Amino acid sequence: MEKRNIPIALPFMGQEEWEATREPIFSGWITQGPKVAEFEKLFAQRHKVKHALAVSNCTTALHLAMVALGIKEGDEVLVPAFTWVSTANAVMYCNATPVFVDVDTRTFNIDVNSILKKINPRTKAIIPVHLFGLCANIDEVKRIAPHLKIVEDGACASGAGIGDRPAGSLGDIGCFSFHPRKSVTTGEGGMLTTNDDTLAERINMLRNHGASISEEQRHKGPKPYILPEFDMVGYNYRMTDIQGAIGVVQLKKLDTFIDERQKWADYYTEKLSAVPWLKTPYIPETYKHGWQSYVSYVDETKSPIKRNDLMEHLQQKGISTRPGTHAVHMLGFYAKKFNIKPSDYPGAYACNEYSMSIPLHNKMVKEDYEYIVDALLSIK
Ligand SMILES: *Cc1c(COP(=O)(O)O)cnc(C)c1O
């Protein structure tokens, strides 16, 4: 087969997104305004929640979720040990302590059986991550720890769900990302979801310096010269209307993107079942995967090649791969600060060493998928 060049991810954007930016640019209203509001409304509808609030990225969304829930110094927040570093960083921003919980190597998500032993009177909240687009078992989290606030890190999980309950509607607050590595993108961008009116109001103020009313309300209201009240220390975590306009177009394509990814994920899983040392993604019954990434697990006890050598081999063939994500407890800052050994979280350690993401995105064509499957099947 002729050599191909297949990146791990590519945003799917074009003429429509380009044209959508015309209105905010020419209207003169480019910070958070009508386009962000439209994006939020669509996002809330799709994820079956009362409120959706756009912010600058998912990391700031997670930070605001912590602040809105009143997380502060002395509090502990449970975080899976295998996730993107910002899940834990968001807890650090509040001077609270992230307490790691091991993950299940089959789902890459929080191991619900490890939660109970991490809970003490200081534990206030838990941030289950819907990693790679597969929802964490939130029902079980609620059963085990009914008193904890739940913030879903759904950075990878736009459009995912359990049965007909979408990600973002399962806990107290949901947080999403529109970074280009995710299924829909606004360049950078994030969203918070909640069904709680009080939390929504607090988040709305926190993202805008703590102002009691938004700039748009003030400028378009009868007394634009009267500045709002500031009763809290807020942040500027707003999304621009240029991004909001792009988000509206992208969100309308979300389900088509996921359907196409689902089709090719099924193709991978069927073809790669012939590779006995590669564990393809496990999806519990009734779960709807969002397919931000297709992440397998290389069983080095059976494989003729180590995971890192396999990634190098595929790179030589023009196929980009990545470890699924990293074990946060093994990263320099966290390992030192909390004196953690890699072996303290064996599940997260294993995922760090043996997970492998292969390309799955909406710019890929049939020949790309065939080429990748062929490359993996030919490893003896
Ligand atoms: C991408 C990602 C984030 C961070 O999202 P940003 O929008 O880049 O801040 C947080 N958590 C998880 C699990 C992610 O995959």
mmCIF file of C-alpha atoms and ligand atoms in Angstrom:
data_model
loop_
_atom_site.group_PDB
_atom_site.id
_atom_site.type_symbol
_atom_site.label_atom_id
_atom_site.label_comp_id
_atom_site.label_asym_id
_atom_site.label_seq_id
_atom_site.Cartn_x
_atom_site.Cartn_y
_atom_site.Cartn_z
ATOM 1 C CA MET A 1 0.000 0.000 0.000
ATOM 2 C CA GLU A 2 1.166 3.522 -0.737
ATOM 3 C CA LYS A 3 2.251 5.501 2.322
ATOM 4 C CA ARG A 4 -0.406 7.817 3.764
ATOM 5 C CA ASN A 5 -0.170 10.625 6.306
ATOM 6 C CA ILE A 6 -2.906 10.509 8.926
ATOM 7 C CA PRO A 7 -2.960 13.022 11.810
ATOM 8 C CA ILE A 8 -4.420 12.011 15.178
ATOM 9 C CA ALA A 9 -7.120 14.702 14.933
ATOM 10 C CA LEU A 10 -8.224 17.492 12.611
ATOM 11 C CA PRO A 11 -11.004 20.024 13.103
ATOM 12 C CA PHE A 12 -13.800 19.774 10.550
ATOM 13 C CA MET A 13 -14.516 23.382 9.562
ATOM 14 C CA GLY A 14 -15.052 25.253 6.349
ATOM 15 C CA GLN A 15 -17.200 27.696 4.416
ATOM 16 C CA GLU A 16 -20.162 27.625 6.813
ATOM 17 C CA GLU A 17 -18.077 28.430 9.893
ATOM 18 C CA TRP A 18 -16.247 31.104 7.934
ATOM 19 C CA GLU A 19 -19.510 32.732 6.841
ATOM 20 C CA ALA A 20 -20.957 32.549 10.352
ATOM 21 C CA THR A 21 -18.190 34.826 11.650
ATOM 22 C CA ARG A 22 -19.327 37.593 9.267
ATOM 23 C CA GLU A 23 -22.209 38.757 11.472
ATOM 24 C CA PRO A 24 -20.313 39.368 14.723
ATOM 25 C CA ILE A 25 -17.361 40.892 12.875
ATOM 26 C CA PHE A 26 -19.476 43.369 10.913
ATOM 27 C CA SER A 27 -22.030 44.034 13.654
ATOM 28 C CA GLY A 28 -19.379 45.426 15.984
ATOM 29 C CA TRP A 29 -20.472 43.157 18.847
ATOM 30 C CA ILE A 30 -17.680 40.609 19.206
ATOM 31 C CA THR A 31 -17.483 39.725 22.878
ATOM 32 C CA GLN A 32 -20.118 37.570 24.602
ATOM 33 C CA GLY A 33 -23.461 38.524 23.065
ATOM 34 C CA PRO A 34 -26.282 37.168 20.898
ATOM 35 C CA LYS A 35 -24.216 34.445 19.160
ATOM 36 C CA VAL A 36 -22.960 33.036 22.453
ATOM 37 C CA ALA A 37 -26.568 33.084 23.708
ATOM 38 C CA GLU A 38 -27.724 31.171 20.624
ATOM 39 C CA PHE A 39 -24.940 28.621 21.034
ATOM 40 C CA GLU A 40 -25.850 28.173 24.712
ATOM 41 C CA LYS A 41 -29.526 27.657 23.907
ATOM 42 C CA LEU A 42 -28.753 24.969 21.322
ATOM 43 C CA PHE A 43 -26.248 23.287 23.622
ATOM 44 C CA ALA A 44 -28.744 23.213 26.508
ATOM 45 C CA GLN A 45 -31.424 21.691 24.263
ATOM 46 C CA ARG A 46 -29.105 19.008 22.893
ATOM 47 C CA HIS A 47 -27.907 18.046 26.379
ATOM 48 C CA LYS A 48 -31.359 18.279 27.998
ATOM 49 C CA VAL A 49 -30.425 20.809 30.674
ATOM 50 C CA LYS A 50 -32.031 24.052 31.845
ATOM 51 C CA HIS A 51 -28.860 26.141 31.634
ATOM 52 C CA ALA A 52 -25.741 26.174 29.444
ATOM 53 C CA LEU A 53 -23.105 28.872 30.010
ATOM 54 C CA ALA A 54 -20.238 29.359 27.573
ATOM 55 C CA VAL A 55 -16.713 30.157 28.783
ATOM 56 C CA SER A 56 -13.195 30.451 27.380
ATOM 57 C CA ASN A 57 -12.267 26.742 27.675
ATOM 58 C CA CYS A 58 -13.050 23.632 29.706
ATOM 59 C CA THR A 59 -10.316 24.331 32.241
ATOM 60 C CA THR A 60 -11.936 27.647 33.177
ATOM 61 C CA ALA A 61 -15.301 25.832 33.177
ATOM 62 C CA LEU A 62 -13.959 23.346 35.743
ATOM 63 C CA HIS A 63 -12.517 26.188 37.805
ATOM 64 C CA LEU A 64 -15.851 28.059 37.838
ATOM 65 C CA ALA A 65 -17.672 24.831 38.751
ATOM 66 C CA MET A 66 -15.417 24.502 41.804
ATOM 67 C CA VAL A 67 -15.874 28.163 42.801
ATOM 68 C CA ALA A 68 -19.657 28.043 42.247
ATOM 69 C CA LEU A 69 -19.883 24.999 44.535
ATOM 70 C CA GLY A 70 -17.904 26.846 47.202
ATOM 71 C CA ILE A 71 -14.832 24.591 47.107
ATOM 72 C CA LYS A 72 -12.119 26.207 49.239
ATOM 73 C CA GLU A 73 -8.935 25.632 51.168
ATOM 74 C CA GLY A 74 -9.133 22.528 53.367
ATOM 75 C CA ASP A 75 -11.686 20.811 51.112
ATOM 76 C CA GLU A 76 -10.904 17.624 49.225
ATOM 77 C CA VAL A 77 -12.187 16.823 45.750
ATOM 78 C CA LEU A 78 -11.966 13.335 44.217
ATOM 79 C CA VAL A 79 -10.413 13.209 40.756
ATOM 80 C CA PRO A 80 -9.566 10.174 38.603
ATOM 81 C CA ALA A 81 -5.807 9.561 38.401
ATOM 82 C CA PHE A 82 -5.934 9.067 34.612
ATOM 83 C CA THR A 83 -7.222 12.269 32.952
ATOM 84 C CA TRP A 84 -6.017 15.501 31.402
ATOM 85 C CA VAL A 85 -4.034 17.486 34.007
ATOM 86 C CA SER A 86 -6.536 20.355 34.161
ATOM 87 C CA THR A 87 -9.149 18.230 35.967
ATOM 88 C CA ALA A 88 -6.799 18.255 38.994
ATOM 89 C CA ASN A 89 -5.455 21.770 38.353
ATOM 90 C CA ALA A 90 -8.980 23.202 38.687
ATOM 91 C CA VAL A 91 -9.056 21.939 42.289
ATOM 92 C CA MET A 92 -5.605 23.426 42.980
ATOM 93 C CA TYR A 93 -6.800 26.858 41.749
ATOM 94 C CA CYS A 94 -9.174 26.914 44.770
ATOM 95 C CA ASN A 95 -6.381 25.939 47.195
ATOM 96 C CA ALA A 96 -8.305 22.727 47.796
ATOM 97 C CA THR A 97 -6.753 19.243 47.574
ATOM 98 C CA PRO A 98 -7.316 16.906 44.640
ATOM 99 C CA VAL A 99 -7.480 13.343 45.946
ATOM 100 C CA PHE A 100 -6.837 10.806 43.231
ATOM 101 C CA VAL A 101 -9.003 7.760 42.657
ATOM 102 C CA ASP A 102 -7.814 4.869 40.505
ATOM 103 C CA VAL A 103 -9.390 4.073 37.137
ATOM 104 C CA ASP A 104 -10.760 0.940 35.509
ATOM 105 C CA THR A 105 -8.425 -0.172 32.691
ATOM 106 C CA ARG A 106 -11.405 -1.443 30.714
ATOM 107 C CA THR A 107 -13.310 1.863 30.492
ATOM 108 C CA PHE A 108 -10.380 4.249 31.340
ATOM 109 C CA ASN A 109 -12.891 5.927 33.696
ATOM 110 C CA ILE A 110 -13.038 6.300 37.472
ATOM 111 C CA ASP A 111 -13.155 2.934 39.285
ATOM 112 C CA VAL A 112 -16.309 3.242 41.353
ATOM 113 C CA ASN A 113 -15.081 0.534 43.758
ATOM 114 C CA SER A 114 -12.131 2.753 44.734
ATOM 115 C CA ILE A 115 -14.233 5.801 45.667
ATOM 116 C CA LEU A 116 -15.421 4.877 49.152
ATOM 117 C CA LYS A 117 -11.975 4.444 50.700
ATOM 118 C CA LYS A 118 -11.016 7.969 49.586
ATOM 119 C CA ILE A 119 -13.930 9.719 51.279
ATOM 120 C CA ASN A 120 -13.519 11.489 54.624
ATOM 121 C CA PRO A 121 -15.298 14.447 56.303
ATOM 122 C CA ARG A 122 -13.251 16.919 54.209
ATOM 123 C CA THR A 123 -14.425 15.418 50.894
ATOM 124 C CA LYS A 124 -16.860 17.856 49.264
ATOM 125 C CA ALA A 125 -17.078 16.948 45.604
ATOM 126 C CA ILE A 126 -16.063 14.482 42.897
ATOM 127 C CA ILE A 127 -15.150 15.150 39.264
ATOM 128 C CA PRO A 128 -15.854 11.974 37.277
ATOM 129 C CA VAL A 129 -14.373 12.297 33.780
ATOM 130 C CA HIS A 130 -16.173 10.988 30.691
ATOM 131 C CA LEU A 131 -12.839 10.094 29.140
ATOM 132 C CA PHE A 132 -12.528 9.949 25.354
ATOM 133 C CA GLY A 133 -16.333 10.399 25.139
ATOM 134 C CA LEU A 134 -17.480 7.445 27.264
ATOM 135 C CA CYS A 135 -19.588 8.497 30.249
ATOM 136 C CA ALA A 136 -18.385 7.541 33.712
ATOM 137 C CA ASN A 137 -20.822 5.459 35.764
ATOM 138 C CA ILE A 138 -22.490 8.457 37.445
ATOM 139 C CA ASP A 139 -25.415 6.435 38.819
ATOM 140 C CA GLU A 140 -23.022 4.281 40.802
ATOM 141 C CA VAL A 141 -21.084 7.374 41.973
ATOM 142 C CA LYS A 142 -24.373 8.808 43.293
ATOM 143 C CA ARG A 143 -25.270 5.556 45.020
ATOM 144 C CA ILE A 144 -21.868 5.271 46.725
ATOM 145 C CA ALA A 145 -21.462 8.956 47.640
ATOM 146 C CA PRO A 146 -24.901 10.620 47.655
ATOM 147 C CA HIS A 147 -23.663 13.572 49.714
ATOM 148 C CA LEU A 148 -20.907 14.650 47.292
ATOM 149 C CA LYS A 149 -21.389 17.338 44.661
ATOM 150 C CA ILE A 150 -20.766 15.907 41.200
ATOM 151 C CA VAL A 151 -19.011 17.868 38.461
ATOM 152 C CA GLU A 152 -18.863 15.939 35.195
ATOM 153 C CA ASP A 153 -15.679 16.565 33.244
ATOM 154 C CA GLY A 154 -17.313 16.068 29.865
ATOM 155 C CA ALA A 155 -14.503 17.792 27.938
ATOM 156 C CA CYS A 156 -14.555 14.891 25.454
ATOM 157 C CA ALA A 157 -18.242 14.055 25.766
ATOM 158 C CA SER A 158 -20.372 16.537 23.805
ATOM 159 C CA GLY A 159 -23.324 14.487 22.560
ATOM 160 C CA ALA A 160 -22.491 11.380 24.621
ATOM 161 C CA GLY A 161 -24.841 9.860 27.183
ATOM 162 C CA ILE A 162 -26.215 6.973 29.197
ATOM 163 C CA GLY A 163 -29.446 5.735 27.656
ATOM 164 C CA ASP A 164 -31.353 8.888 26.733
ATOM 165 C CA ARG A 165 -29.683 10.974 29.458
ATOM 166 C CA PRO A 166 -26.970 13.168 27.908
ATOM 167 C CA ALA A 167 -23.595 13.960 29.450
ATOM 168 C CA GLY A 168 -23.854 17.256 31.303
ATOM 169 C CA SER A 169 -27.289 16.381 32.709
ATOM 170 C CA LEU A 170 -26.074 13.589 35.000
ATOM 171 C CA GLY A 171 -24.409 15.522 37.861
ATOM 172 C CA ASP A 172 -24.736 18.940 39.495
ATOM 173 C CA ILE A 173 -22.610 20.711 36.860
ATOM 174 C CA GLY A 174 -21.195 19.511 33.531
ATOM 175 C CA CYS A 175 -18.099 20.970 31.837
ATOM 176 C CA PHE A 176 -17.294 20.691 28.129
ATOM 177 C CA SER A 177 -14.423 21.622 25.817
ATOM 178 C CA PHE A 178 -14.337 22.948 22.269
ATOM 179 C CA HIS A 179 -10.570 22.628 21.814
ATOM 180 C CA PRO A 180 -9.649 21.403 18.313
ATOM 181 C CA ARG A 181 -8.871 17.912 19.688
ATOM 182 C CA LYS A 182 -12.546 17.510 20.650
ATOM 183 C CA SER A 183 -15.400 16.485 18.345
ATOM 184 C CA VAL A 184 -16.761 20.041 17.884
ATOM 185 C CA THR A 185 -14.564 23.100 18.198
ATOM 186 C CA THR A 186 -14.557 26.885 18.468
ATOM 187 C CA GLY A 187 -10.728 27.154 18.469
ATOM 188 C CA GLU A 188 -10.685 27.353 22.240
ATOM 189 C CA GLY A 189 -13.923 27.228 24.154
ATOM 190 C CA GLY A 190 -15.875 25.659 26.972
ATOM 191 C CA MET A 191 -19.392 25.230 28.383
ATOM 192 C CA LEU A 192 -20.955 24.636 31.774
ATOM 193 C CA THR A 193 -24.333 22.924 32.091
ATOM 194 C CA THR A 194 -26.653 22.718 35.099
ATOM 195 C CA ASN A 195 -30.289 22.338 36.049
ATOM 196 C CA ASP A 196 -29.783 24.446 39.171
ATOM 197 C CA ASP A 197 -30.961 28.077 38.812
ATOM 198 C CA THR A 198 -28.815 29.358 41.682
ATOM 199 C CA LEU A 199 -25.628 27.724 40.371
ATOM 200 C CA ALA A 200 -26.356 29.045 36.864
ATOM 201 C CA GLU A 201 -26.770 32.591 38.173
ATOM 202 C CA ARG A 202 -23.542 32.368 40.164
ATOM 203 C CA ILE A 203 -21.591 30.971 37.177
ATOM 204 C CA ASN A 204 -23.042 33.686 34.945
ATOM 205 C CA MET A 205 -21.646 36.374 37.247
ATOM 206 C CA LEU A 206 -18.352 34.607 37.971
ATOM 207 C CA ARG A 207 -17.426 34.345 34.288
ATOM 208 C CA ASN A 208 -17.946 38.098 33.848
ATOM 209 C CA HIS A 209 -15.833 39.694 36.638
ATOM 210 C CA GLY A 210 -18.600 39.035 39.178
ATOM 211 C CA ALA A 211 -20.795 41.689 37.513
ATOM 212 C CA SER A 212 -24.474 41.559 38.451
ATOM 213 C CA ILE A 213 -25.577 42.085 34.822
ATOM 214 C CA SER A 214 -23.858 41.297 31.508
ATOM 215 C CA GLU A 215 -22.388 43.915 29.181
ATOM 216 C CA GLU A 216 -25.015 43.116 26.573
ATOM 217 C CA GLN A 217 -27.874 43.676 29.063
ATOM 218 C CA ARG A 218 -26.298 46.941 30.180
ATOM 219 C CA HIS A 219 -25.485 48.346 26.720
ATOM 220 C CA LYS A 220 -28.891 47.449 25.316
ATOM 221 C CA GLY A 221 -30.804 48.489 28.435
ATOM 222 C CA PRO A 222 -32.229 51.947 29.254
ATOM 223 C CA LYS A 223 -29.304 53.140 31.432
ATOM 224 C CA PRO A 224 -26.104 51.833 29.801
ATOM 225 C CA TYR A 225 -24.047 54.376 31.737
ATOM 226 C CA ILE A 226 -24.762 52.792 35.103
ATOM 227 C CA LEU A 227 -22.107 50.227 35.974
ATOM 228 C CA PRO A 228 -23.242 46.963 37.586
ATOM 229 C CA GLU A 229 -22.783 45.825 41.178
ATOM 230 C CA PHE A 230 -19.797 43.584 41.980
ATOM 231 C CA ASP A 231 -20.524 41.501 45.052
ATOM 232 C CA MET A 232 -17.980 38.758 44.436
ATOM 233 C CA VAL A 233 -14.472 38.294 43.069
ATOM 234 C CA GLY A 234 -15.124 37.154 39.540
ATOM 235 C CA TYR A 235 -13.031 36.288 36.517
ATOM 236 C CA ASN A 236 -12.995 37.140 32.850
ATOM 237 C CA TYR A 237 -13.670 33.692 31.395
ATOM 238 C CA ARG A 238 -16.052 34.833 28.649
ATOM 239 C CA MET A 239 -16.345 33.338 25.186
ATOM 240 C CA THR A 240 -16.336 35.750 22.217
ATOM 241 C CA ASP A 241 -19.316 36.066 19.870
ATOM 242 C CA ILE A 242 -17.038 35.076 16.963
ATOM 243 C CA GLN A 243 -16.510 31.731 18.704
ATOM 244 C CA GLY A 244 -20.212 31.554 19.583
ATOM 245 C CA ALA A 245 -21.117 31.931 15.897
ATOM 246 C CA ILE A 246 -18.739 29.096 14.967
ATOM 247 C CA GLY A 247 -20.097 27.022 17.842
ATOM 248 C CA VAL A 248 -23.664 27.295 16.526
ATOM 249 C CA VAL A 249 -22.588 25.851 13.168
ATOM 250 C CA GLN A 250 -20.414 23.141 14.731
ATOM 251 C CA LEU A 251 -23.074 22.057 17.220
ATOM 252 C CA LYS A 252 -25.584 21.506 14.412
ATOM 253 C CA LYS A 253 -23.094 18.998 12.967
ATOM 254 C CA LEU A 254 -22.347 17.234 16.251
ATOM 255 C CA ASP A 255 -24.665 14.270 15.768
ATOM 256 C CA THR A 256 -23.560 13.691 12.183
ATOM 257 C CA PHE A 257 -19.932 13.805 13.350
ATOM 258 C CA ILE A 258 -20.631 11.266 16.096
ATOM 259 C CA ASP A 259 -22.649 8.972 13.787
ATOM 260 C CA GLU A 260 -19.786 8.888 11.303
ATOM 261 C CA ARG A 261 -17.231 8.260 14.054
ATOM 262 C CA GLN A 262 -19.480 5.505 15.463
ATOM 263 C CA LYS A 263 -19.537 3.794 12.067
ATOM 264 C CA TRP A 264 -15.746 3.807 11.754
ATOM 265 C CA ALA A 265 -15.245 2.893 15.411
ATOM 266 C CA ASP A 266 -17.386 -0.190 14.717
ATOM 267 C CA TYR A 267 -15.226 -0.943 11.686
ATOM 268 C CA TYR A 268 -12.033 -0.692 13.777
ATOM 269 C CA THR A 269 -13.480 -2.863 16.530
ATOM 270 C CA GLU A 270 -14.604 -5.554 14.094
ATOM 271 C CA LYS A 271 -11.335 -5.686 12.134
ATOM 272 C CA LEU A 272 -9.042 -5.328 15.137
ATOM 273 C CA SER A 273 -10.745 -8.196 16.985
ATOM 274 C CA ALA A 274 -8.273 -10.305 14.974
ATOM 275 C CA VAL A 275 -5.401 -8.760 16.961
ATOM 276 C CA PRO A 276 -5.372 -10.776 20.216
ATOM 277 C CA TRP A 277 -3.068 -8.391 22.098
ATOM 278 C CA LEU A 278 -5.060 -5.234 21.377
ATOM 279 C CA LYS A 279 -8.063 -4.537 23.622
ATOM 280 C CA THR A 280 -10.469 -2.342 21.689
ATOM 281 C CA PRO A 281 -12.731 0.158 23.504
ATOM 282 C CA TYR A 282 -15.253 -1.367 25.885
ATOM 283 C CA ILE A 283 -18.707 0.202 25.914
ATOM 284 C CA PRO A 284 -21.169 -0.764 28.658
ATOM 285 C CA GLU A 285 -24.694 -1.560 27.484
ATOM 286 C CA THR A 286 -26.967 1.485 26.886
ATOM 287 C CA TYR A 287 -23.992 3.895 26.825
ATOM 288 C CA LYS A 288 -23.741 6.227 23.829
ATOM 289 C CA HIS A 289 -20.081 6.945 23.122
ATOM 290 C CA GLY A 290 -19.123 10.444 21.935
ATOM 291 C CA TRP A 291 -15.959 9.143 20.187
ATOM 292 C CA GLN A 292 -13.633 12.042 20.879
ATOM 293 C CA SER A 293 -10.919 9.380 20.488
ATOM 294 C CA TYR A 294 -10.648 5.675 19.738
ATOM 295 C CA VAL A 295 -8.391 4.359 22.498
ATOM 296 C CA SER A 296 -7.179 0.759 22.740
ATOM 297 C CA TYR A 297 -5.053 -1.022 25.318
ATOM 298 C CA VAL A 298 -1.879 -2.828 24.252
ATOM 299 C CA ASP A 299 -1.499 -6.022 26.273
ATOM 300 C CA GLU A 300 2.302 -6.282 26.362
ATOM 301 C CA THR A 301 2.144 -9.722 28.002
ATOM 302 C CA LYS A 302 0.874 -11.016 24.648
ATOM 303 C CA SER A 303 2.048 -8.485 22.070
ATOM 304 C CA PRO A 304 5.136 -9.047 19.881
ATOM 305 C CA ILE A 305 5.964 -5.342 20.281
ATOM 306 C CA LYS A 306 5.942 -2.847 23.164
ATOM 307 C CA ARG A 307 3.432 0.010 23.112
ATOM 308 C CA ASN A 308 6.058 2.720 22.581
ATOM 309 C CA ASP A 309 7.758 0.750 19.782
ATOM 310 C CA LEU A 310 4.375 0.198 18.204
ATOM 311 C CA MET A 311 3.697 3.962 18.256
ATOM 312 C CA GLU A 312 7.104 4.541 16.626
ATOM 313 C CA HIS A 313 6.434 1.844 14.013
ATOM 314 C CA LEU A 314 3.065 3.425 13.112
ATOM 315 C CA GLN A 315 4.615 6.919 13.043
ATOM 316 C CA GLN A 316 7.109 5.639 10.438
ATOM 317 C CA LYS A 317 4.133 4.539 8.353
ATOM 318 C CA GLY A 318 2.577 8.021 8.607
ATOM 319 C CA ILE A 319 -0.020 7.029 11.217
ATOM 320 C CA SER A 320 -0.179 9.355 14.237
ATOM 321 C CA THR A 321 -0.919 7.783 17.594
ATOM 322 C CA ARG A 322 -0.829 9.038 21.188
ATOM 323 C CA PRO A 323 -1.095 7.534 24.643
ATOM 324 C CA GLY A 324 -4.797 7.962 25.581
ATOM 325 C CA THR A 325 -3.863 10.696 28.085
ATOM 326 C CA HIS A 326 -1.563 10.831 31.117
ATOM 327 C CA ALA A 327 -1.649 9.551 34.695
ATOM 328 C CA VAL A 328 -1.776 12.822 36.622
ATOM 329 C CA HIS A 329 -0.407 11.232 39.809
ATOM 330 C CA MET A 330 2.809 10.485 37.871
ATOM 331 C CA LEU A 331 3.308 14.068 36.640
ATOM 332 C CA GLY A 332 6.181 15.903 38.336
ATOM 333 C CA PHE A 333 4.147 18.469 40.263
ATOM 334 C CA TYR A 334 1.585 16.062 41.700
ATOM 335 C CA ALA A 335 4.033 13.220 42.364
ATOM 336 C CA LYS A 336 6.262 15.561 44.405
ATOM 337 C CA LYS A 337 3.613 17.688 46.094
ATOM 338 C CA PHE A 338 1.607 14.713 47.369
ATOM 339 C CA ASN A 339 4.470 12.212 47.533
ATOM 340 C CA ILE A 340 2.742 9.675 45.281
ATOM 341 C CA LYS A 341 4.373 6.593 43.733
ATOM 342 C CA PRO A 342 3.316 5.381 40.258
ATOM 343 C CA SER A 343 2.258 2.062 41.795
ATOM 344 C CA ASP A 344 -0.183 3.787 44.193
ATOM 345 C CA TYR A 345 -2.685 3.859 41.323
ATOM 346 C CA PRO A 346 -2.029 0.675 39.340
ATOM 347 C CA GLY A 347 -4.970 1.157 36.974
ATOM 348 C CA ALA A 348 -3.932 4.681 36.028
ATOM 349 C CA TYR A 349 -0.297 3.561 35.763
ATOM 350 C CA ALA A 350 -1.277 0.770 33.339
ATOM 351 C CA CYS A 351 -3.420 3.121 31.236
ATOM 352 C CA ASN A 352 -0.499 5.566 31.131
ATOM 353 C CA GLU A 353 1.875 2.851 29.889
ATOM 354 C CA TYR A 354 -0.370 0.753 27.613
ATOM 355 C CA SER A 355 -3.188 2.910 26.188
ATOM 356 C CA MET A 356 -2.965 3.980 22.566
ATOM 357 C CA SER A 357 -5.203 6.332 20.624
ATOM 358 C CA ILE A 358 -5.388 5.816 16.858
ATOM 359 C CA PRO A 359 -6.784 8.369 14.377
ATOM 360 C CA LEU A 360 -10.582 8.794 14.302
ATOM 361 C CA HIS A 361 -11.944 12.076 12.976
ATOM 362 C CA ASN A 362 -14.283 13.474 10.376
ATOM 363 C CA LYS A 363 -11.640 14.429 7.815
ATOM 364 C CA MET A 364 -10.622 10.774 7.370
ATOM 365 C CA VAL A 365 -11.657 8.673 4.379
ATOM 366 C CA LYS A 366 -12.248 4.928 3.938
ATOM 367 C CA GLU A 367 -8.704 4.391 2.621
ATOM 368 C CA ASP A 368 -7.249 5.913 5.807
ATOM 369 C CA TYR A 369 -9.121 3.453 8.018
ATOM 370 C CA GLU A 370 -8.177 0.513 5.779
ATOM 371 C CA TYR A 371 -4.546 1.599 5.823
ATOM 372 C CA ILE A 372 -4.485 1.774 9.639
ATOM 373 C CA VAL A 373 -6.188 -1.602 10.091
ATOM 374 C CA ASP A 374 -3.785 -3.136 7.566
ATOM 375 C CA ALA A 375 -0.784 -1.707 9.431
ATOM 376 C CA LEU A 376 -1.985 -3.180 12.730
ATOM 377 C CA LEU A 377 -2.964 -6.577 11.275
ATOM 378 C CA SER A 378 0.447 -6.955 9.624
ATOM 379 C CA ILE A 379 2.321 -6.792 12.949
ATOM 380 C CA LYS A 380 3.473 -10.302 13.764
HETATM 381 C C1 LIG B 1 -9.354 18.547 26.831
HETATM 382 C C2 LIG B 1 -9.659 18.219 28.223
HETATM 383 C C3 LIG B 1 -9.716 19.213 29.225
HETATM 384 C C4 LIG B 1 -9.322 20.646 28.970
HETATM 385 O O1 LIG B 1 -10.097 21.289 28.025
HETATM 386 P P1 LIG B 1 -9.612 22.751 27.519
HETATM 387 O O2 LIG B 1 -10.826 23.252 26.778
HETATM 388 O O3 LIG B 1 -8.454 22.525 26.612
HETATM 389 O O4 LIG B 1 -9.285 23.558 28.696
HETATM 390 C C5 LIG B 1 -10.113 18.857 30.491
HETATM 391 N N1 LIG B 1 -10.408 17.572 30.799
HETATM 392 C C6 LIG B 1 -10.352 16.592 29.870
HETATM 393 C C7 LIG B 1 -10.716 15.198 30.268
HETATM 394 C C8 LIG B 1 -9.954 16.877 28.565
HETATM 395 O O5 LIG B 1 -9.858 15.887 27.672
#
